[in-house]
mmCIF file of C-alpha atoms in Angstrom:
data_model
loop_
_atom_site.group_PDB
_atom_site.id
_atom_site.type_symbol
_atom_site.label_atom_id
_atom_site.label_comp_id
_atom_site.label_asym_id
_atom_site.label_seq_id
_atom_site.Cartn_x
_atom_site.Cartn_y
_atom_site.Cartn_z
ATOM 1 C CA MET A 18 1.680 3.983 9.853
ATOM 2 C CA ARG A 19 3.425 1.107 8.078
ATOM 3 C CA SER A 20 5.848 1.829 5.261
ATOM 4 C CA ARG A 21 4.515 0.448 1.976
ATOM 5 C CA ARG A 22 6.804 1.968 -0.659
ATOM 6 C CA SER A 23 7.355 -1.416 -2.314
ATOM 7 C CA VAL A 24 4.696 -4.125 -2.132
ATOM 8 C CA LEU A 25 5.861 -7.475 -3.496
ATOM 9 C CA ALA A 26 3.415 -10.003 -4.930
ATOM 10 C CA VAL A 27 4.391 -13.608 -4.134
ATOM 11 C CA PRO A 28 2.419 -16.620 -5.443
ATOM 12 C CA GLY A 29 1.419 -18.893 -2.570
ATOM 13 C CA SER A 30 1.749 -21.928 -4.818
ATOM 14 C CA SER A 31 5.541 -21.528 -5.075
ATOM 15 C CA PRO A 32 7.590 -22.487 -1.988
ATOM 16 C CA ARG A 33 10.710 -21.285 -3.831
ATOM 17 C CA PHE A 34 9.316 -17.781 -4.339
ATOM 18 C CA LEU A 35 7.990 -17.705 -0.768
ATOM 19 C CA GLU A 36 11.479 -18.420 0.514
ATOM 20 C CA LYS A 37 13.217 -15.960 -1.821
ATOM 21 C CA ALA A 38 10.832 -13.122 -0.904
ATOM 22 C CA GLN A 39 12.064 -13.168 2.680
ATOM 23 C CA SER A 40 15.482 -11.839 1.645
ATOM 24 C CA LEU A 41 14.314 -9.064 -0.691
ATOM 25 C CA PRO A 42 14.428 -5.399 0.492
ATOM 26 C CA VAL A 43 10.700 -4.646 0.206
ATOM 27 C CA ASP A 44 8.459 -2.940 2.740
ATOM 28 C CA GLU A 45 5.528 -5.333 2.300
ATOM 29 C CA VAL A 46 4.970 -8.780 0.879
ATOM 30 C CA PHE A 47 1.568 -10.149 0.042
ATOM 31 C CA LEU A 48 1.371 -13.890 -0.287
ATOM 32 C CA ASP A 49 -1.196 -14.512 -2.980
ATOM 33 C CA LEU A 50 -4.054 -16.988 -3.047
ATOM 34 C CA GLU A 51 -5.950 -15.254 -5.847
ATOM 35 C CA ASP A 52 -4.902 -14.608 -9.462
ATOM 36 C CA ALA A 53 -1.393 -16.056 -9.119
ATOM 37 C CA VAL A 54 -2.739 -19.461 -7.985
ATOM 38 C CA ALA A 55 -4.591 -21.938 -10.204
ATOM 39 C CA PRO A 56 -7.937 -23.262 -8.891
ATOM 40 C CA LEU A 57 -6.611 -26.771 -8.251
ATOM 41 C CA ALA A 58 -3.612 -25.362 -6.345
ATOM 42 C CA LYS A 59 -5.558 -23.199 -3.862
ATOM 43 C CA GLN A 60 -5.579 -25.691 -0.981
ATOM 44 C CA GLU A 61 -1.876 -26.473 -1.248
ATOM 45 C CA ALA A 62 -1.106 -22.748 -1.520
ATOM 46 C CA ARG A 63 -2.879 -22.105 1.793
ATOM 47 C CA GLN A 64 -0.693 -24.717 3.451
ATOM 48 C CA ASN A 65 2.447 -23.241 1.851
ATOM 49 C CA ILE A 66 1.585 -19.773 3.122
ATOM 50 C CA VAL A 67 0.854 -20.907 6.672
ATOM 51 C CA ALA A 68 4.179 -22.759 6.749
ATOM 52 C CA ALA A 69 6.053 -19.763 5.292
ATOM 53 C CA LEU A 70 4.532 -17.351 7.818
ATOM 54 C CA ARG A 71 5.236 -19.650 10.750
ATOM 55 C CA GLU A 72 8.707 -20.812 9.781
ATOM 56 C CA GLY A 73 10.090 -17.948 7.670
ATOM 57 C CA ASP A 74 11.964 -14.815 8.691
ATOM 58 C CA TRP A 75 9.934 -11.784 7.567
ATOM 59 C CA THR A 76 11.761 -9.292 9.785
ATOM 60 C CA GLY A 77 11.149 -5.700 8.752
ATOM 61 C CA LYS A 78 8.328 -6.539 6.349
ATOM 62 C CA THR A 79 4.584 -6.068 6.577
ATOM 63 C CA ARG A 80 3.092 -9.558 6.125
ATOM 64 C CA VAL A 81 -0.106 -9.718 4.082
ATOM 65 C CA VAL A 82 -2.109 -12.521 2.478
ATOM 66 C CA ARG A 83 -4.397 -11.812 -0.465
ATOM 67 C CA VAL A 84 -7.429 -14.082 -0.281
ATOM 68 C CA ASN A 85 -9.844 -14.759 -3.134
ATOM 69 C CA ASP A 86 -12.676 -12.351 -3.823
ATOM 70 C CA LEU A 87 -16.156 -12.834 -2.413
ATOM 71 C CA THR A 88 -17.707 -13.992 -5.687
ATOM 72 C CA THR A 89 -15.716 -17.237 -5.389
ATOM 73 C CA GLN A 90 -16.185 -20.368 -3.287
ATOM 74 C CA TRP A 91 -12.698 -20.119 -1.761
ATOM 75 C CA THR A 92 -12.779 -16.924 0.307
ATOM 76 C CA TYR A 93 -14.137 -18.113 3.640
ATOM 77 C CA ARG A 94 -11.802 -21.111 3.741
ATOM 78 C CA ASP A 95 -8.876 -18.857 2.793
ATOM 79 C CA VAL A 96 -9.581 -16.594 5.766
ATOM 80 C CA ILE A 97 -10.234 -19.381 8.270
ATOM 81 C CA GLU A 98 -7.249 -21.541 7.355
ATOM 82 C CA ILE A 99 -4.745 -18.680 7.074
ATOM 83 C CA VAL A 100 -5.787 -16.873 10.264
ATOM 84 C CA GLU A 101 -6.253 -19.995 12.385
ATOM 85 C CA GLY A 102 -2.941 -21.352 11.107
ATOM 86 C CA ALA A 103 -0.795 -18.223 11.286
ATOM 87 C CA GLY A 104 -2.871 -15.286 12.497
ATOM 88 C CA ASP A 105 -0.290 -14.387 15.117
ATOM 89 C CA ARG A 106 2.304 -13.974 12.328
ATOM 90 C CA LEU A 107 0.036 -11.957 10.023
ATOM 91 C CA ASP A 108 -0.355 -8.171 9.726
ATOM 92 C CA CYS A 109 -3.179 -7.814 7.191
ATOM 93 C CA LEU A 110 -5.479 -9.614 4.797
ATOM 94 C CA MET A 111 -6.029 -8.155 1.345
ATOM 95 C CA LEU A 112 -9.512 -8.540 -0.129
ATOM 96 C CA PRO A 113 -9.541 -8.163 -3.926
ATOM 97 C CA LYS A 114 -12.287 -6.836 -6.207
ATOM 98 C CA VAL A 115 -14.090 -4.998 -3.406
ATOM 99 C CA GLN A 116 -17.289 -3.447 -4.750
ATOM 100 C CA ASP A 117 -19.334 -2.655 -1.648
ATOM 101 C CA PRO A 118 -18.639 -1.766 2.014
ATOM 102 C CA THR A 119 -20.583 -4.841 3.189
ATOM 103 C CA GLU A 120 -17.730 -7.008 1.883
ATOM 104 C CA ILE A 121 -15.282 -5.347 4.269
ATOM 105 C CA VAL A 122 -17.803 -5.623 7.110
ATOM 106 C CA TRP A 123 -18.091 -9.367 6.365
ATOM 107 C CA LEU A 124 -14.321 -9.832 6.535
ATOM 108 C CA ASP A 125 -14.056 -7.759 9.712
ATOM 109 C CA THR A 126 -16.763 -9.879 11.377
ATOM 110 C CA LEU A 127 -15.163 -13.173 10.369
ATOM 111 C CA LEU A 128 -11.744 -12.007 11.566
ATOM 112 C CA THR A 129 -13.220 -11.024 14.929
ATOM 113 C CA GLN A 130 -14.835 -14.443 15.348
ATOM 114 C CA ILE A 131 -11.579 -16.241 14.546
ATOM 115 C CA GLU A 132 -9.523 -13.987 16.809
ATOM 116 C CA LYS A 133 -11.866 -14.627 19.729
ATOM 117 C CA THR A 134 -11.843 -18.364 19.076
ATOM 118 C CA MET A 135 -8.042 -18.544 18.815
ATOM 119 C CA GLY A 136 -7.330 -16.161 21.688
ATOM 120 C CA PHE A 137 -5.692 -13.567 19.435
ATOM 121 C CA GLU A 138 -5.865 -9.840 20.105
ATOM 122 C CA VAL A 139 -9.160 -8.694 18.601
ATOM 123 C CA GLY A 140 -8.742 -6.116 15.870
ATOM 124 C CA ARG A 141 -4.979 -6.453 15.426
ATOM 125 C CA ILE A 142 -5.138 -7.929 11.900
ATOM 126 C CA GLY A 143 -5.705 -5.157 9.377
ATOM 127 C CA ILE A 144 -7.469 -5.158 6.017
ATOM 128 C CA GLU A 145 -6.362 -3.919 2.612
ATOM 129 C CA ALA A 146 -9.156 -3.294 0.081
ATOM 130 C CA GLN A 147 -8.342 -3.673 -3.593
ATOM 131 C CA ILE A 148 -10.485 -1.536 -5.938
ATOM 132 C CA GLU A 149 -10.655 -3.161 -9.357
ATOM 133 C CA ASN A 150 -13.821 -2.084 -11.158
ATOM 134 C CA ALA A 151 -16.182 0.803 -11.740
ATOM 135 C CA ARG A 152 -18.606 -0.194 -8.996
ATOM 136 C CA GLY A 153 -15.826 -0.338 -6.442
ATOM 137 C CA LEU A 154 -14.598 3.111 -7.431
ATOM 138 C CA VAL A 155 -18.088 4.644 -7.295
ATOM 139 C CA ASN A 156 -18.509 3.168 -3.784
ATOM 140 C CA VAL A 157 -14.980 3.893 -2.613
ATOM 141 C CA ASP A 158 -15.921 6.535 -0.017
ATOM 142 C CA ALA A 159 -18.221 4.095 1.780
ATOM 143 C CA ILE A 160 -15.673 1.291 1.424
ATOM 144 C CA ALA A 161 -12.913 3.463 2.921
ATOM 145 C CA GLY A 162 -15.029 4.154 6.004
ATOM 146 C CA SER A 163 -16.415 0.658 6.464
ATOM 147 C CA SER A 164 -14.088 -0.756 9.151
ATOM 148 C CA PRO A 165 -11.520 0.425 11.721
ATOM 149 C CA ARG A 166 -9.356 -2.475 10.546
ATOM 150 C CA LEU A 167 -8.973 -0.941 7.090
ATOM 151 C CA GLU A 168 -5.426 0.327 6.530
ATOM 152 C CA THR A 169 -5.017 0.643 2.792
ATOM 153 C CA LEU A 170 -6.791 1.103 -0.526
ATOM 154 C CA VAL A 171 -5.083 -0.627 -3.448
ATOM 155 C CA PHE A 172 -5.606 0.133 -7.146
ATOM 156 C CA GLY A 173 -6.004 -2.965 -9.332
ATOM 157 C CA PRO A 174 -5.377 -1.552 -12.825
ATOM 158 C CA ALA A 175 -5.679 -4.632 -15.042
ATOM 159 C CA ASP A 176 -9.142 -5.695 -13.911
ATOM 160 C CA PHE A 177 -10.219 -2.058 -13.712
ATOM 161 C CA MET A 178 -9.171 -1.358 -17.291
ATOM 162 C CA ALA A 179 -11.138 -4.403 -18.451
ATOM 163 C CA SER A 180 -14.191 -3.389 -16.404
ATOM 164 C CA ILE A 181 -14.475 0.006 -18.114
ATOM 165 C CA ASN A 182 -13.527 -1.298 -21.614
ATOM 166 C CA MET A 183 -10.357 0.794 -21.793
ATOM 167 C CA ARG A 184 -8.804 0.271 -25.217
ATOM 168 C CA THR A 185 -5.318 -0.925 -24.352
ATOM 169 C CA LEU A 186 -3.570 -4.190 -23.543
ATOM 170 C CA VAL A 187 -0.610 -2.614 -21.724
ATOM 171 C CA VAL A 188 -1.393 -2.237 -18.026
ATOM 172 C CA GLY A 189 -0.589 1.195 -16.672
ATOM 173 C CA GLU A 190 0.181 2.855 -20.006
ATOM 174 C CA GLN A 191 -2.009 5.432 -21.727
ATOM 175 C CA PRO A 192 -4.581 3.943 -24.123
ATOM 176 C CA PRO A 193 -3.847 4.632 -27.822
ATOM 177 C CA GLY A 194 -5.843 7.641 -29.002
ATOM 178 C CA TYR A 195 -5.771 9.421 -25.634
ATOM 179 C CA GLU A 196 -3.526 12.205 -26.809
ATOM 180 C CA GLU A 197 -3.695 14.698 -23.954
ATOM 181 C CA GLY A 198 -3.632 14.335 -20.189
ATOM 182 C CA ASP A 199 -3.605 11.136 -18.147
ATOM 183 C CA ALA A 200 -6.370 8.546 -18.557
ATOM 184 C CA TYR A 201 -5.758 7.322 -14.985
ATOM 185 C CA HIS A 202 -5.697 10.688 -13.248
ATOM 186 C CA TYR A 203 -9.331 10.678 -12.134
ATOM 187 C CA ILE A 204 -9.106 7.090 -10.862
ATOM 188 C CA LEU A 205 -5.949 7.735 -8.870
ATOM 189 C CA MET A 206 -7.230 10.995 -7.404
ATOM 190 C CA ARG A 207 -10.561 9.401 -6.509
ATOM 191 C CA LEU A 208 -8.784 6.655 -4.563
ATOM 192 C CA LEU A 209 -6.448 9.180 -2.953
ATOM 193 C CA MET A 210 -9.283 11.417 -1.737
ATOM 194 C CA ALA A 211 -11.230 8.497 -0.241
ATOM 195 C CA ALA A 212 -8.116 7.162 1.477
ATOM 196 C CA ARG A 213 -7.047 10.462 2.971
ATOM 197 C CA MET A 214 -10.588 11.274 4.115
ATOM 198 C CA HIS A 215 -10.326 8.207 6.387
ATOM 199 C CA ASP A 216 -6.578 8.432 7.175
ATOM 200 C CA LEU A 217 -5.745 5.391 5.067
ATOM 201 C CA GLN A 218 -2.740 4.659 2.908
ATOM 202 C CA VAL A 219 -3.203 4.198 -0.837
ATOM 203 C CA ILE A 220 -1.106 1.947 -3.067
ATOM 204 C CA ASP A 221 -0.716 1.905 -6.850
ATOM 205 C CA GLY A 222 -0.991 -1.443 -8.609
ATOM 206 C CA PRO A 223 1.457 -3.383 -10.778
ATOM 207 C CA TYR A 224 3.338 -2.502 -13.947
ATOM 208 C CA LEU A 225 3.402 -5.706 -15.953
ATOM 209 C CA GLN A 226 6.325 -4.915 -18.291
ATOM 210 C CA ILE A 227 8.782 -6.260 -15.732
ATOM 211 C CA LYS A 228 11.897 -5.783 -17.897
ATOM 212 C CA ASP A 229 11.097 -2.114 -18.522
ATOM 213 C CA VAL A 230 12.372 -0.593 -15.279
ATOM 214 C CA ASP A 231 12.422 2.895 -16.796
ATOM 215 C CA GLY A 232 8.750 2.501 -17.680
ATOM 216 C CA TYR A 233 8.004 1.319 -14.146
ATOM 217 C CA ARG A 234 9.829 4.309 -12.693
ATOM 218 C CA ARG A 235 7.955 6.735 -14.963
ATOM 219 C CA VAL A 236 4.530 5.337 -14.036
ATOM 220 C CA ALA A 237 5.453 5.169 -10.345
ATOM 221 C CA ARG A 238 6.454 8.835 -10.356
ATOM 222 C CA ARG A 239 2.954 9.726 -11.546
ATOM 223 C CA SER A 240 1.219 8.242 -8.509
ATOM 224 C CA ALA A 241 4.014 9.290 -6.119
ATOM 225 C CA ALA A 242 3.654 12.902 -7.274
ATOM 226 C CA LEU A 243 -0.047 12.807 -6.399
ATOM 227 C CA GLY A 244 0.686 11.502 -2.898
ATOM 228 C CA PHE A 245 0.399 7.712 -3.150
ATOM 229 C CA ASP A 246 2.335 5.770 -0.538
ATOM 230 C CA GLY A 247 3.760 2.986 -2.691
ATOM 231 C CA LYS A 248 3.375 0.635 -5.619
ATOM 232 C CA TRP A 249 3.330 -3.090 -6.263
ATOM 233 C CA VAL A 250 6.445 -4.839 -7.535
ATOM 234 C CA LEU A 251 6.227 -8.065 -9.500
ATOM 235 C CA HIS A 252 9.937 -8.712 -9.938
ATOM 236 C CA PRO A 253 13.093 -7.963 -7.923
ATOM 237 C CA SER A 254 14.243 -5.624 -10.705
ATOM 238 C CA GLN A 255 11.442 -3.188 -9.773
ATOM 239 C CA ILE A 256 12.184 -2.998 -6.031
ATOM 240 C CA ASP A 257 14.917 -0.362 -5.998
ATOM 241 C CA ALA A 258 12.864 1.884 -8.274
ATOM 242 C CA ALA A 259 9.829 1.656 -5.983
ATOM 243 C CA ASN A 260 11.806 2.339 -2.821
ATOM 244 C CA GLU A 261 13.521 5.310 -4.456
ATOM 245 C CA VAL A 262 10.458 6.900 -6.066
ATOM 246 C CA PHE A 263 8.291 6.682 -2.939
ATOM 247 C CA SER A 264 10.982 7.998 -0.588
ATOM 248 C CA PRO A 265 11.838 11.683 -0.235
ATOM 249 C CA SER A 266 15.301 12.750 -1.278
ATOM 250 C CA GLN A 267 17.843 13.333 1.488
ATOM 251 C CA GLU A 268 17.658 17.073 0.766
ATOM 252 C CA ASP A 269 13.858 17.166 1.030
ATOM 253 C CA TYR A 270 13.888 15.052 4.185
ATOM 254 C CA ASP A 271 16.432 17.315 5.900
ATOM 255 C CA HIS A 272 14.493 20.384 4.831
ATOM 256 C CA ALA A 273 11.242 18.969 6.235
ATOM 257 C CA GLU A 274 12.849 18.182 9.589
ATOM 258 C CA LEU A 275 14.348 21.683 9.715
ATOM 259 C CA ILE A 276 10.929 23.247 9.111
ATOM 260 C CA ILE A 277 9.375 21.195 11.917
ATOM 261 C CA GLU A 278 12.180 21.984 14.339
ATOM 262 C CA ALA A 279 12.311 25.674 13.435
ATOM 263 C CA TYR A 280 8.570 26.151 13.640
ATOM 264 C CA GLU A 281 8.488 24.470 17.048
ATOM 265 C CA HIS A 282 11.212 26.786 18.313
ATOM 266 C CA TYR A 283 9.743 30.026 16.996
ATOM 267 C CA THR A 284 6.163 29.306 18.084
ATOM 268 C CA THR A 285 7.007 28.077 21.587
ATOM 269 C CA VAL A 286 10.178 29.973 22.549
ATOM 270 C CA GLU A 287 9.681 33.211 20.635
ATOM 271 C CA LYS A 288 5.882 32.896 20.338
ATOM 272 C CA ARG A 289 5.704 33.878 16.681
ATOM 273 C CA GLY A 290 3.298 32.295 14.184
ATOM 274 C CA ALA A 291 4.972 33.002 10.840
ATOM 275 C CA VAL A 292 8.762 33.221 10.621
ATOM 276 C CA MET A 293 11.659 32.972 8.197
ATOM 277 C CA LEU A 294 13.835 29.902 7.730
ATOM 278 C CA GLY A 295 16.637 31.263 5.630
ATOM 279 C CA ASP A 296 14.892 32.908 2.672
ATOM 280 C CA GLU A 297 11.690 30.927 3.162
ATOM 281 C CA MET A 298 8.647 31.976 5.155
ATOM 282 C CA ILE A 299 7.182 29.103 7.188
ATOM 283 C CA ASP A 300 3.881 28.846 9.032
ATOM 284 C CA GLU A 301 1.431 26.195 10.250
ATOM 285 C CA ALA A 302 0.669 25.070 6.697
ATOM 286 C CA SER A 303 4.403 24.639 6.080
ATOM 287 C CA ARG A 304 4.639 22.497 9.211
ATOM 288 C CA LYS A 305 1.808 20.220 8.058
ATOM 289 C CA MET A 306 3.436 19.685 4.664
ATOM 290 C CA ALA A 307 6.779 19.020 6.341
ATOM 291 C CA LEU A 308 5.255 16.429 8.664
ATOM 292 C CA VAL A 309 4.206 14.348 5.643
ATOM 293 C CA VAL A 310 7.653 14.395 4.052
ATOM 294 C CA ALA A 311 9.416 13.763 7.365
ATOM 295 C CA ALA A 312 7.184 10.782 8.154
ATOM 296 C CA LYS A 313 7.954 9.220 4.767
ATOM 297 C CA GLY A 314 11.666 9.818 5.276
ATOM 298 C CA ARG A 315 11.675 8.255 8.724
ATOM 299 C CA ALA A 316 9.716 5.251 7.430
ATOM 300 C CA ALA A 317 12.294 4.884 4.658
ATOM 301 C CA GLY A 318 15.077 4.792 7.247
ATOM 302 C CA LEU A 319 16.659 8.151 6.381
ATOM 303 C CA SER A 320 18.830 9.914 8.972
ATOM 304 C CA ARG A 321 19.201 13.656 9.392
ATOM 305 C CA THR A 322 22.333 15.363 8.153
ATOM 306 C CA GLN A 323 21.363 18.905 9.268
ATOM 307 C CA ARG A 324 20.151 20.422 12.545
ATOM 308 C CA PHE A 325 18.312 23.657 13.199
ATOM 309 C CA SER A 326 20.083 26.469 15.044
ATOM 310 C CA PRO A 327 18.159 29.664 15.860
ATOM 311 C CA ASN A 328 21.396 31.599 15.442
ATOM 312 C CA GLY A 329 22.501 29.894 12.251
#
């Protein structure tokens, strides 16, 4: 499972931004051919991205390219030129505005044809599906199960808000007049359930007020609390907040590892199913919860500061 705490959007039309992104401490970068690139700049952006993938140093980062959506005339050329030019340096393609599982099947089929033609490992390049309107959300269960290449569901809030006529112009904030609860809760939970049903990751979309880092952190905590794996960042100022919010604390990480280690000892050595760890009772359900937190901590690069001792 790749770490995707922070997912940086980088316009493919800007060689300067493509170069700068390589040095930023993000888990994933997606090099964009869609909204961040003007129609007349699409072809040059493809060439920029291929060059950046082939010549750049993306060590430690998941490398993704967002192609244009399937209602446009650019998508098939995006896929062919990017994958033929730099498929061996690419981890995933992101398909925006996915509304139907057949769109993912189309991309999977095209990727397979290119991989066979180029001699690449078939099936290695993953897919990220961006859900950005009501139809996509209604079909999200089928979309999530449409391809073994699918790794991630991504929430696209701006287009989604427009598609349902939400009465706000501030992406990610509560619409004026919605006094109680969270207007996004159903959407986020719907994506989360579909993702987890198919063992996929799920990523929250951007927060456009890039100078309001406190606002970013507050909105990120909402999706992190539900169980989301990460969130987009549009500016370097948002990176530290994303990496922090979507990582467990050192205390929680240590505690999770202790639960796993203790449960393993007591169930295998002492053959007990429910035991005490200090003042806390732990059982199989505790172990499953701990596995999630420990996996996130390991992916974030945390190191243990405590060890389990059956006598301590």
